[in-house]
Amino acid sequence: MASSSVQTVATAAALLLMHLSTTSSASFGARDPPPPPLREAQASCVKYLGICENRLRQYNNSIYPVDQDTMCMVRCAGIIVGFWDDAQGFKIEGLNSLFPQLAADSRAQQQIVSCAEKRIATCPPPDTCAKAYNGFRCFLDAQKGGFGVREPLPQQSPPPFDAAEFIRSLSICAKIQRIPKELQDLYAQGIFPNDEKTRGLIRCVGIRTGLYDDEKGPNVPLLYNLFGAGQSEADFRRRANVCINANQPLLEAQDKDAQAYVKLYRCFTDQISALVRANANAMA
């Protein structure tokens, strides 16, 4: 009899835990998958921030747990797609561009903005990850109210990768990295000093643009498309590989930012510096 009672209590406890788990998961966000631009931003941020790849499956199902990794991923993705800026705060227009039904619902927009202002005001001032996350949670809560995208949007081809996209990525990564103005002024001159902030910036730009991967290294074919005018691809690839291979023994495998800085920037310094100087006015 005692054994039966213990088993009953154990079963009830298990059911309660399952209920709590389901309720908690549902509260993290709606289950509609994010639109492609947000999924792409999330993938870039998971790579750049070194978050476990398994978490990306959660994010791509619109499940955003309350933890520091997720909060900083939301900040990073928000900067990329335009719903967050460390200086300006939460930007509803960035979400309007992703969700047409939200753009057509001014009442929902006002509700989200009002909620975001209240929640962000309770966050510690320096914690921009928590601020971005709390603003985004207001959107997720409102989305569950019914305006979310229920029908698949037509697939749009990604914009061609070119100099303008490189400069845009540089500006986005400068915001993600909180690069000070004095360094940004150097970058506009095509100068990228070998310091901690700049190494992180180069890796961020490389991952965001697809020019670099932590495991595969520089994407030489894509670099050739960007910088290889007037050269044969074979010669470009040969020179690139000589530089990459020569620097490999000098690098610590665990220092991902240093790896990216040397393999991407040092091996393509002239090309990157010239591209940035030619487009300095577009940096913001």
PDB file of C-alpha atoms in Angstrom:
ATOM      1  CA  MET A   1       0.000   0.000   0.000  1.00  0.00           C
ATOM      2  CA  ALA A   2       2.829   2.375   0.907  1.00  0.00           C
ATOM      3  CA  SER A   3       4.575   1.473  -2.324  1.00  0.00           C
ATOM      4  CA  SER A   4       1.430   2.294  -4.324  1.00  0.00           C
ATOM      5  CA  SER A   5       1.119   5.679  -2.602  1.00  0.00           C
ATOM      6  CA  VAL A   6       4.730   6.533  -3.346  1.00  0.00           C
ATOM      7  CA  GLN A   7       4.226   5.589  -6.993  1.00  0.00           C
ATOM      8  CA  THR A   8       1.096   7.748  -7.197  1.00  0.00           C
ATOM      9  CA  VAL A   9       2.910  10.740  -5.719  1.00  0.00           C
ATOM     10  CA  ALA A  10       5.839  10.232  -8.097  1.00  0.00           C
ATOM     11  CA  THR A  11       3.520  10.080 -11.105  1.00  0.00           C
ATOM     12  CA  ALA A  12       1.699  13.232 -10.011  1.00  0.00           C
ATOM     13  CA  ALA A  13       5.005  15.030  -9.538  1.00  0.00           C
ATOM     14  CA  ALA A  14       6.164  13.998 -13.011  1.00  0.00           C
ATOM     15  CA  LEU A  15       2.939  15.259 -14.581  1.00  0.00           C
ATOM     16  CA  LEU A  16       3.270  18.549 -12.706  1.00  0.00           C
ATOM     17  CA  LEU A  17       6.829  19.000 -13.941  1.00  0.00           C
ATOM     18  CA  MET A  18       5.715  18.277 -17.518  1.00  0.00           C
ATOM     19  CA  HIS A  19       2.967  20.871 -17.178  1.00  0.00           C
ATOM     20  CA  LEU A  20       5.342  23.463 -15.784  1.00  0.00           C
ATOM     21  CA  SER A  21       7.876  22.732 -18.507  1.00  0.00           C
ATOM     22  CA  THR A  22       5.253  23.112 -21.240  1.00  0.00           C
ATOM     23  CA  THR A  23       3.913  26.314 -19.720  1.00  0.00           C
ATOM     24  CA  SER A  24       7.421  27.731 -19.331  1.00  0.00           C
ATOM     25  CA  SER A  25       8.422  26.855 -22.898  1.00  0.00           C
ATOM     26  CA  ALA A  26       5.278  28.434 -24.279  1.00  0.00           C
ATOM     27  CA  SER A  27       6.030  31.640 -22.403  1.00  0.00           C
ATOM     28  CA  PHE A  28       9.365  32.033 -24.155  1.00  0.00           C
ATOM     29  CA  GLY A  29       7.739  32.954 -27.456  1.00  0.00           C
ATOM     30  CA  ALA A  30       5.290  32.068 -30.199  1.00  0.00           C
ATOM     31  CA  ARG A  31       5.936  28.930 -32.195  1.00  0.00           C
ATOM     32  CA  ASP A  32       5.759  30.472 -35.677  1.00  0.00           C
ATOM     33  CA  PRO A  33       9.262  30.336 -37.169  1.00  0.00           C
ATOM     34  CA  PRO A  34      10.909  33.750 -37.554  1.00  0.00           C
ATOM     35  CA  PRO A  35      11.120  35.253 -41.047  1.00  0.00           C
ATOM     36  CA  PRO A  36      14.269  34.456 -43.069  1.00  0.00           C
ATOM     37  CA  PRO A  37      16.183  37.705 -42.305  1.00  0.00           C
ATOM     38  CA  LEU A  38      15.801  37.110 -38.566  1.00  0.00           C
ATOM     39  CA  ARG A  39      16.791  33.444 -38.882  1.00  0.00           C
ATOM     40  CA  GLU A  40      19.919  34.451 -40.812  1.00  0.00           C
ATOM     41  CA  ALA A  41      20.796  37.058 -38.185  1.00  0.00           C
ATOM     42  CA  GLN A  42      20.285  34.520 -35.399  1.00  0.00           C
ATOM     43  CA  ALA A  43      22.559  32.023 -37.150  1.00  0.00           C
ATOM     44  CA  SER A  44      25.302  34.637 -37.523  1.00  0.00           C
ATOM     45  CA  CYS A  45      24.999  35.703 -33.897  1.00  0.00           C
ATOM     46  CA  VAL A  46      25.060  32.136 -32.557  1.00  0.00           C
ATOM     47  CA  LYS A  47      28.319  31.572 -34.449  1.00  0.00           C
ATOM     48  CA  TYR A  48      29.887  34.868 -33.489  1.00  0.00           C
ATOM     49  CA  LEU A  49      28.935  34.681 -29.810  1.00  0.00           C
ATOM     50  CA  GLY A  50      30.023  31.044 -29.533  1.00  0.00           C
ATOM     51  CA  ILE A  51      26.586  29.807 -28.429  1.00  0.00           C
ATOM     52  CA  CYS A  52      25.879  26.066 -28.682  1.00  0.00           C
ATOM     53  CA  GLU A  53      24.473  25.266 -32.138  1.00  0.00           C
ATOM     54  CA  ASN A  54      21.614  23.308 -30.530  1.00  0.00           C
ATOM     55  CA  ARG A  55      20.225  26.577 -29.220  1.00  0.00           C
ATOM     56  CA  LEU A  56      19.717  27.798 -32.768  1.00  0.00           C
ATOM     57  CA  ARG A  57      16.977  25.209 -33.258  1.00  0.00           C
ATOM     58  CA  GLN A  58      15.137  26.758 -30.327  1.00  0.00           C
ATOM     59  CA  TYR A  59      15.535  30.270 -31.680  1.00  0.00           C
ATOM     60  CA  ASN A  60      14.368  29.193 -35.135  1.00  0.00           C
ATOM     61  CA  ASN A  61      11.188  27.908 -33.485  1.00  0.00           C
ATOM     62  CA  SER A  62      10.729  31.279 -31.773  1.00  0.00           C
ATOM     63  CA  ILE A  63      11.691  29.864 -28.367  1.00  0.00           C
ATOM     64  CA  TYR A  64      13.885  32.304 -26.441  1.00  0.00           C
ATOM     65  CA  PRO A  65      14.800  31.079 -22.921  1.00  0.00           C
ATOM     66  CA  VAL A  66      15.636  33.597 -20.214  1.00  0.00           C
ATOM     67  CA  ASP A  67      19.424  33.267 -20.025  1.00  0.00           C
ATOM     68  CA  GLN A  68      22.404  35.482 -20.763  1.00  0.00           C
ATOM     69  CA  ASP A  69      23.381  33.739 -24.011  1.00  0.00           C
ATOM     70  CA  THR A  70      19.890  34.197 -25.428  1.00  0.00           C
ATOM     71  CA  MET A  71      19.646  37.795 -24.264  1.00  0.00           C
ATOM     72  CA  CYS A  72      22.914  38.697 -25.983  1.00  0.00           C
ATOM     73  CA  MET A  73      21.903  36.756 -29.108  1.00  0.00           C
ATOM     74  CA  VAL A  74      18.671  38.810 -29.258  1.00  0.00           C
ATOM     75  CA  ARG A  75      20.684  42.032 -28.922  1.00  0.00           C
ATOM     76  CA  CYS A  76      23.055  40.943 -31.694  1.00  0.00           C
ATOM     77  CA  ALA A  77      20.241  39.867 -34.043  1.00  0.00           C
ATOM     78  CA  GLY A  78      18.276  42.999 -33.201  1.00  0.00           C
ATOM     79  CA  ILE A  79      21.168  45.207 -34.251  1.00  0.00           C
ATOM     80  CA  ILE A  80      21.481  43.302 -37.536  1.00  0.00           C
ATOM     81  CA  VAL A  81      17.800  43.416 -38.533  1.00  0.00           C
ATOM     82  CA  GLY A  82      17.117  46.817 -36.983  1.00  0.00           C
ATOM     83  CA  PHE A  83      14.845  46.381 -33.958  1.00  0.00           C
ATOM     84  CA  TRP A  84      17.546  47.282 -31.428  1.00  0.00           C
ATOM     85  CA  ASP A  85      20.241  49.948 -31.089  1.00  0.00           C
ATOM     86  CA  ASP A  86      22.286  50.461 -27.926  1.00  0.00           C
ATOM     87  CA  ALA A  87      21.952  54.237 -28.208  1.00  0.00           C
ATOM     88  CA  GLN A  88      18.367  54.522 -29.520  1.00  0.00           C
ATOM     89  CA  GLY A  89      16.911  51.515 -27.734  1.00  0.00           C
ATOM     90  CA  PHE A  90      13.984  49.437 -28.997  1.00  0.00           C
ATOM     91  CA  LYS A  91      12.940  50.241 -32.596  1.00  0.00           C
ATOM     92  CA  ILE A  92       9.497  49.004 -33.627  1.00  0.00           C
ATOM     93  CA  GLU A  93      10.166  49.878 -37.269  1.00  0.00           C
ATOM     94  CA  GLY A  94      12.738  47.117 -37.426  1.00  0.00           C
ATOM     95  CA  LEU A  95      10.047  44.569 -36.569  1.00  0.00           C
ATOM     96  CA  ASN A  96       7.523  46.210 -38.897  1.00  0.00           C
ATOM     97  CA  SER A  97       9.833  45.487 -41.815  1.00  0.00           C
ATOM     98  CA  LEU A  98       9.908  41.792 -40.850  1.00  0.00           C
ATOM     99  CA  PHE A  99       6.225  41.300 -40.018  1.00  0.00           C
ATOM    100  CA  PRO A 100       3.807  42.953 -42.497  1.00  0.00           C
ATOM    101  CA  GLN A 101       0.794  42.218 -40.298  1.00  0.00           C
ATOM    102  CA  LEU A 102       2.427  44.111 -37.437  1.00  0.00           C
ATOM    103  CA  ALA A 103       3.178  47.031 -39.757  1.00  0.00           C
ATOM    104  CA  ALA A 104      -0.557  47.211 -40.534  1.00  0.00           C
ATOM    105  CA  ASP A 105      -1.622  47.090 -36.869  1.00  0.00           C
ATOM    106  CA  SER A 106      -0.895  50.446 -35.204  1.00  0.00           C
ATOM    107  CA  ARG A 107      -2.642  49.365 -31.990  1.00  0.00           C
ATOM    108  CA  ALA A 108      -0.328  46.367 -31.611  1.00  0.00           C
ATOM    109  CA  GLN A 109       2.683  48.600 -32.304  1.00  0.00           C
ATOM    110  CA  GLN A 110       1.666  51.025 -29.547  1.00  0.00           C
ATOM    111  CA  GLN A 111       1.106  48.131 -27.151  1.00  0.00           C
ATOM    112  CA  ILE A 112       4.563  46.704 -27.875  1.00  0.00           C
ATOM    113  CA  VAL A 113       6.355  50.044 -27.585  1.00  0.00           C
ATOM    114  CA  SER A 114       4.596  50.881 -24.296  1.00  0.00           C
ATOM    115  CA  CYS A 115       5.447  47.451 -22.887  1.00  0.00           C
ATOM    116  CA  ALA A 116       9.058  47.713 -24.050  1.00  0.00           C
ATOM    117  CA  GLU A 117       9.567  51.115 -22.461  1.00  0.00           C
ATOM    118  CA  LYS A 118       8.307  49.839 -19.097  1.00  0.00           C
ATOM    119  CA  ARG A 119      10.332  46.633 -19.140  1.00  0.00           C
ATOM    120  CA  ILE A 120      13.537  48.276 -20.349  1.00  0.00           C
ATOM    121  CA  ALA A 121      13.261  50.889 -17.594  1.00  0.00           C
ATOM    122  CA  THR A 122      13.600  48.099 -15.009  1.00  0.00           C
ATOM    123  CA  CYS A 123      16.867  46.783 -16.496  1.00  0.00           C
ATOM    124  CA  PRO A 124      20.298  47.800 -15.171  1.00  0.00           C
ATOM    125  CA  PRO A 125      21.526  50.683 -17.405  1.00  0.00           C
ATOM    126  CA  PRO A 126      24.699  48.930 -18.653  1.00  0.00           C
ATOM    127  CA  ASP A 127      22.940  45.646 -19.487  1.00  0.00           C
ATOM    128  CA  THR A 128      22.054  46.184 -23.143  1.00  0.00           C
ATOM    129  CA  CYS A 129      21.506  42.444 -23.635  1.00  0.00           C
ATOM    130  CA  ALA A 130      18.741  42.396 -21.010  1.00  0.00           C
ATOM    131  CA  LYS A 131      17.220  45.583 -22.430  1.00  0.00           C
ATOM    132  CA  ALA A 132      17.096  44.221 -25.992  1.00  0.00           C
ATOM    133  CA  TYR A 133      15.669  40.918 -24.778  1.00  0.00           C
ATOM    134  CA  ASN A 134      12.941  42.525 -22.668  1.00  0.00           C
ATOM    135  CA  GLY A 135      11.881  44.743 -25.531  1.00  0.00           C
ATOM    136  CA  PHE A 136      11.753  41.734 -27.844  1.00  0.00           C
ATOM    137  CA  ARG A 137       9.731  39.756 -25.299  1.00  0.00           C
ATOM    138  CA  CYS A 138       7.030  42.445 -25.526  1.00  0.00           C
ATOM    139  CA  PHE A 139       6.856  41.736 -29.251  1.00  0.00           C
ATOM    140  CA  LEU A 140       6.648  37.965 -28.641  1.00  0.00           C
ATOM    141  CA  ASP A 141       3.838  38.422 -26.116  1.00  0.00           C
ATOM    142  CA  ALA A 142       1.878  40.605 -28.517  1.00  0.00           C
ATOM    143  CA  GLN A 143       2.534  38.206 -31.390  1.00  0.00           C
ATOM    144  CA  LYS A 144       0.777  35.457 -29.465  1.00  0.00           C
ATOM    145  CA  GLY A 145      -2.263  37.743 -29.502  1.00  0.00           C
ATOM    146  CA  GLY A 146      -2.812  36.999 -33.157  1.00  0.00           C
ATOM    147  CA  PHE A 147      -1.080  39.410 -35.522  1.00  0.00           C
ATOM    148  CA  GLY A 148       1.882  37.060 -36.196  1.00  0.00           C
ATOM    149  CA  VAL A 149       2.628  35.835 -39.690  1.00  0.00           C
ATOM    150  CA  ARG A 150       0.537  32.700 -40.198  1.00  0.00           C
ATOM    151  CA  GLU A 151       0.993  32.330 -43.938  1.00  0.00           C
ATOM    152  CA  PRO A 152       4.458  31.802 -45.398  1.00  0.00           C
ATOM    153  CA  LEU A 153       5.876  34.924 -46.968  1.00  0.00           C
ATOM    154  CA  PRO A 154       7.233  34.671 -50.506  1.00  0.00           C
ATOM    155  CA  GLN A 155      10.899  33.741 -50.445  1.00  0.00           C
ATOM    156  CA  GLN A 156      13.191  36.605 -51.341  1.00  0.00           C
ATOM    157  CA  SER A 157      16.655  36.124 -52.726  1.00  0.00           C
ATOM    158  CA  PRO A 158      19.359  37.532 -50.438  1.00  0.00           C
ATOM    159  CA  PRO A 159      20.979  40.719 -51.736  1.00  0.00           C
ATOM    160  CA  PRO A 160      24.150  40.129 -53.749  1.00  0.00           C
ATOM    161  CA  PHE A 161      27.283  40.374 -51.664  1.00  0.00           C
ATOM    162  CA  ASP A 162      29.279  43.433 -52.655  1.00  0.00           C
ATOM    163  CA  ALA A 163      31.218  46.362 -51.217  1.00  0.00           C
ATOM    164  CA  ALA A 164      28.047  48.001 -49.870  1.00  0.00           C
ATOM    165  CA  GLU A 165      27.129  44.860 -47.917  1.00  0.00           C
ATOM    166  CA  PHE A 166      30.679  44.656 -46.527  1.00  0.00           C
ATOM    167  CA  ILE A 167      30.455  48.260 -45.279  1.00  0.00           C
ATOM    168  CA  ARG A 168      27.004  47.638 -43.820  1.00  0.00           C
ATOM    169  CA  SER A 169      28.334  44.608 -41.954  1.00  0.00           C
ATOM    170  CA  LEU A 170      31.239  46.679 -40.668  1.00  0.00           C
ATOM    171  CA  SER A 171      28.823  49.243 -39.240  1.00  0.00           C
ATOM    172  CA  ILE A 172      26.605  46.561 -37.695  1.00  0.00           C
ATOM    173  CA  CYS A 173      29.549  44.774 -36.082  1.00  0.00           C
ATOM    174  CA  ALA A 174      30.895  48.066 -34.729  1.00  0.00           C
ATOM    175  CA  LYS A 175      27.586  48.445 -32.878  1.00  0.00           C
ATOM    176  CA  ILE A 176      27.590  44.838 -31.659  1.00  0.00           C
ATOM    177  CA  GLN A 177      31.174  45.241 -30.427  1.00  0.00           C
ATOM    178  CA  ARG A 178      30.537  48.709 -28.934  1.00  0.00           C
ATOM    179  CA  ILE A 179      33.524  50.080 -30.844  1.00  0.00           C
ATOM    180  CA  PRO A 180      34.546  53.542 -29.548  1.00  0.00           C
ATOM    181  CA  LYS A 181      34.487  56.494 -31.938  1.00  0.00           C
ATOM    182  CA  GLU A 182      38.261  56.900 -32.039  1.00  0.00           C
ATOM    183  CA  LEU A 183      38.630  53.373 -33.394  1.00  0.00           C
ATOM    184  CA  GLN A 184      35.785  53.860 -35.871  1.00  0.00           C
ATOM    185  CA  ASP A 185      37.580  56.953 -37.171  1.00  0.00           C
ATOM    186  CA  LEU A 186      40.657  54.794 -37.790  1.00  0.00           C
ATOM    187  CA  TYR A 187      38.586  52.178 -39.577  1.00  0.00           C
ATOM    188  CA  ALA A 188      37.177  54.825 -41.929  1.00  0.00           C
ATOM    189  CA  GLN A 189      40.787  55.472 -42.980  1.00  0.00           C
ATOM    190  CA  GLY A 190      41.270  51.769 -43.706  1.00  0.00           C
ATOM    191  CA  ILE A 191      43.357  51.234 -40.558  1.00  0.00           C
ATOM    192  CA  PHE A 192      42.479  48.236 -38.383  1.00  0.00           C
ATOM    193  CA  PRO A 193      44.968  48.031 -35.477  1.00  0.00           C
ATOM    194  CA  ASN A 194      45.769  44.723 -33.826  1.00  0.00           C
ATOM    195  CA  ASP A 195      43.824  45.200 -30.584  1.00  0.00           C
ATOM    196  CA  GLU A 196      41.132  43.191 -28.819  1.00  0.00           C
ATOM    197  CA  LYS A 197      38.177  45.263 -30.066  1.00  0.00           C
ATOM    198  CA  THR A 198      39.359  45.271 -33.670  1.00  0.00           C
ATOM    199  CA  ARG A 199      40.123  41.561 -33.729  1.00  0.00           C
ATOM    200  CA  GLY A 200      36.588  40.892 -32.530  1.00  0.00           C
ATOM    201  CA  LEU A 201      35.202  43.274 -35.160  1.00  0.00           C
ATOM    202  CA  ILE A 202      37.035  41.535 -38.014  1.00  0.00           C
ATOM    203  CA  ARG A 203      35.750  38.134 -36.908  1.00  0.00           C
ATOM    204  CA  CYS A 204      32.212  39.516 -36.606  1.00  0.00           C
ATOM    205  CA  VAL A 205      32.346  40.995 -40.126  1.00  0.00           C
ATOM    206  CA  GLY A 206      33.789  37.772 -41.507  1.00  0.00           C
ATOM    207  CA  ILE A 207      31.076  35.587 -39.987  1.00  0.00           C
ATOM    208  CA  ARG A 208      28.257  37.971 -40.894  1.00  0.00           C
ATOM    209  CA  THR A 209      29.340  38.278 -44.536  1.00  0.00           C
ATOM    210  CA  GLY A 210      30.359  34.649 -44.994  1.00  0.00           C
ATOM    211  CA  LEU A 211      33.923  35.708 -45.764  1.00  0.00           C
ATOM    212  CA  TYR A 212      35.189  33.753 -42.752  1.00  0.00           C
ATOM    213  CA  ASP A 213      34.264  30.694 -40.708  1.00  0.00           C
ATOM    214  CA  ASP A 214      35.845  29.636 -37.412  1.00  0.00           C
ATOM    215  CA  GLU A 215      36.315  26.067 -38.644  1.00  0.00           C
ATOM    216  CA  LYS A 216      36.890  26.519 -42.392  1.00  0.00           C
ATOM    217  CA  GLY A 217      38.811  29.791 -42.310  1.00  0.00           C
ATOM    218  CA  PRO A 218      38.559  32.420 -45.064  1.00  0.00           C
ATOM    219  CA  ASN A 219      36.059  31.822 -47.877  1.00  0.00           C
ATOM    220  CA  VAL A 220      38.553  32.280 -50.692  1.00  0.00           C
ATOM    221  CA  PRO A 221      36.043  31.961 -53.603  1.00  0.00           C
ATOM    222  CA  LEU A 222      33.854  34.689 -52.068  1.00  0.00           C
ATOM    223  CA  LEU A 223      36.912  36.837 -51.382  1.00  0.00           C
ATOM    224  CA  TYR A 224      37.910  36.418 -55.008  1.00  0.00           C
ATOM    225  CA  ASN A 225      34.466  37.634 -56.138  1.00  0.00           C
ATOM    226  CA  LEU A 226      34.924  40.707 -53.959  1.00  0.00           C
ATOM    227  CA  PHE A 227      38.602  41.476 -54.490  1.00  0.00           C
ATOM    228  CA  GLY A 228      39.824  39.448 -57.459  1.00  0.00           C
ATOM    229  CA  ALA A 229      39.180  41.809 -60.364  1.00  0.00           C
ATOM    230  CA  GLY A 230      42.007  41.602 -62.908  1.00  0.00           C
ATOM    231  CA  GLN A 231      43.469  38.401 -61.425  1.00  0.00           C
ATOM    232  CA  SER A 232      42.994  34.759 -62.260  1.00  0.00           C
ATOM    233  CA  GLU A 233      41.217  32.842 -59.518  1.00  0.00           C
ATOM    234  CA  ALA A 234      44.053  30.308 -59.426  1.00  0.00           C
ATOM    235  CA  ASP A 235      46.664  33.010 -58.704  1.00  0.00           C
ATOM    236  CA  PHE A 236      44.427  34.692 -56.150  1.00  0.00           C
ATOM    237  CA  ARG A 237      43.775  31.402 -54.368  1.00  0.00           C
ATOM    238  CA  ARG A 238      47.477  30.462 -54.385  1.00  0.00           C
ATOM    239  CA  ARG A 239      48.589  33.754 -52.815  1.00  0.00           C
ATOM    240  CA  ALA A 240      45.796  33.612 -50.272  1.00  0.00           C
ATOM    241  CA  ASN A 241      46.626  30.063 -49.196  1.00  0.00           C
ATOM    242  CA  VAL A 242      50.333  30.867 -48.865  1.00  0.00           C
ATOM    243  CA  CYS A 243      49.537  33.671 -46.407  1.00  0.00           C
ATOM    244  CA  ILE A 244      46.915  31.696 -44.493  1.00  0.00           C
ATOM    245  CA  ASN A 245      49.157  28.632 -44.121  1.00  0.00           C
ATOM    246  CA  ALA A 246      52.222  30.695 -43.181  1.00  0.00           C
ATOM    247  CA  ASN A 247      50.381  32.359 -40.299  1.00  0.00           C
ATOM    248  CA  GLN A 248      48.638  29.266 -38.963  1.00  0.00           C
ATOM    249  CA  PRO A 249      51.526  28.031 -36.734  1.00  0.00           C
ATOM    250  CA  LEU A 250      51.752  31.446 -35.045  1.00  0.00           C
ATOM    251  CA  LEU A 251      48.196  31.384 -33.763  1.00  0.00           C
ATOM    252  CA  GLU A 252      46.578  29.909 -30.674  1.00  0.00           C
ATOM    253  CA  ALA A 253      43.721  27.637 -31.703  1.00  0.00           C
ATOM    254  CA  GLN A 254      41.484  28.903 -28.878  1.00  0.00           C
ATOM    255  CA  ASP A 255      41.797  32.584 -29.799  1.00  0.00           C
ATOM    256  CA  LYS A 256      39.110  32.779 -32.475  1.00  0.00           C
ATOM    257  CA  ASP A 257      39.305  36.563 -32.823  1.00  0.00           C
ATOM    258  CA  ALA A 258      43.083  36.465 -33.423  1.00  0.00           C
ATOM    259  CA  GLN A 259      42.640  33.651 -35.955  1.00  0.00           C
ATOM    260  CA  ALA A 260      40.135  35.711 -37.919  1.00  0.00           C
ATOM    261  CA  TYR A 261      42.181  38.914 -37.710  1.00  0.00           C
ATOM    262  CA  VAL A 262      45.323  37.297 -39.102  1.00  0.00           C
ATOM    263  CA  LYS A 263      43.752  35.017 -41.713  1.00  0.00           C
ATOM    264  CA  LEU A 264      41.165  37.476 -42.982  1.00  0.00           C
ATOM    265  CA  TYR A 265      42.558  40.959 -42.370  1.00  0.00           C
ATOM    266  CA  ARG A 266      46.318  40.433 -42.441  1.00  0.00           C
ATOM    267  CA  CYS A 267      46.124  38.254 -45.561  1.00  0.00           C
ATOM    268  CA  PHE A 268      43.839  40.734 -47.363  1.00  0.00           C
ATOM    269  CA  THR A 269      44.924  44.009 -45.764  1.00  0.00           C
ATOM    270  CA  ASP A 270      45.416  46.013 -48.960  1.00  0.00           C
ATOM    271  CA  GLN A 271      42.095  44.952 -50.461  1.00  0.00           C
ATOM    272  CA  ILE A 272      40.041  45.502 -47.293  1.00  0.00           C
ATOM    273  CA  SER A 273      41.669  48.852 -46.507  1.00  0.00           C
ATOM    274  CA  ALA A 274      41.148  50.121 -50.067  1.00  0.00           C
ATOM    275  CA  LEU A 275      37.488  49.022 -50.069  1.00  0.00           C
ATOM    276  CA  VAL A 276      36.797  50.748 -46.746  1.00  0.00           C
ATOM    277  CA  ARG A 277      38.542  53.992 -47.739  1.00  0.00           C
ATOM    278  CA  ALA A 278      36.569  54.103 -50.990  1.00  0.00           C
ATOM    279  CA  ASN A 279      33.285  53.703 -49.110  1.00  0.00           C
ATOM    280  CA  ALA A 280      34.073  55.583 -45.887  1.00  0.00           C
ATOM    281  CA  ASN A 281      31.148  57.970 -46.356  1.00  0.00           C
ATOM    282  CA  ALA A 282      28.720  55.042 -46.172  1.00  0.00           C
ATOM    283  CA  MET A 283      29.876  54.045 -42.691  1.00  0.00           C
ATOM    284  CA  ALA A 284      27.452  55.097 -39.968  1.00  0.00           C
TER     285      ALA A 284
END
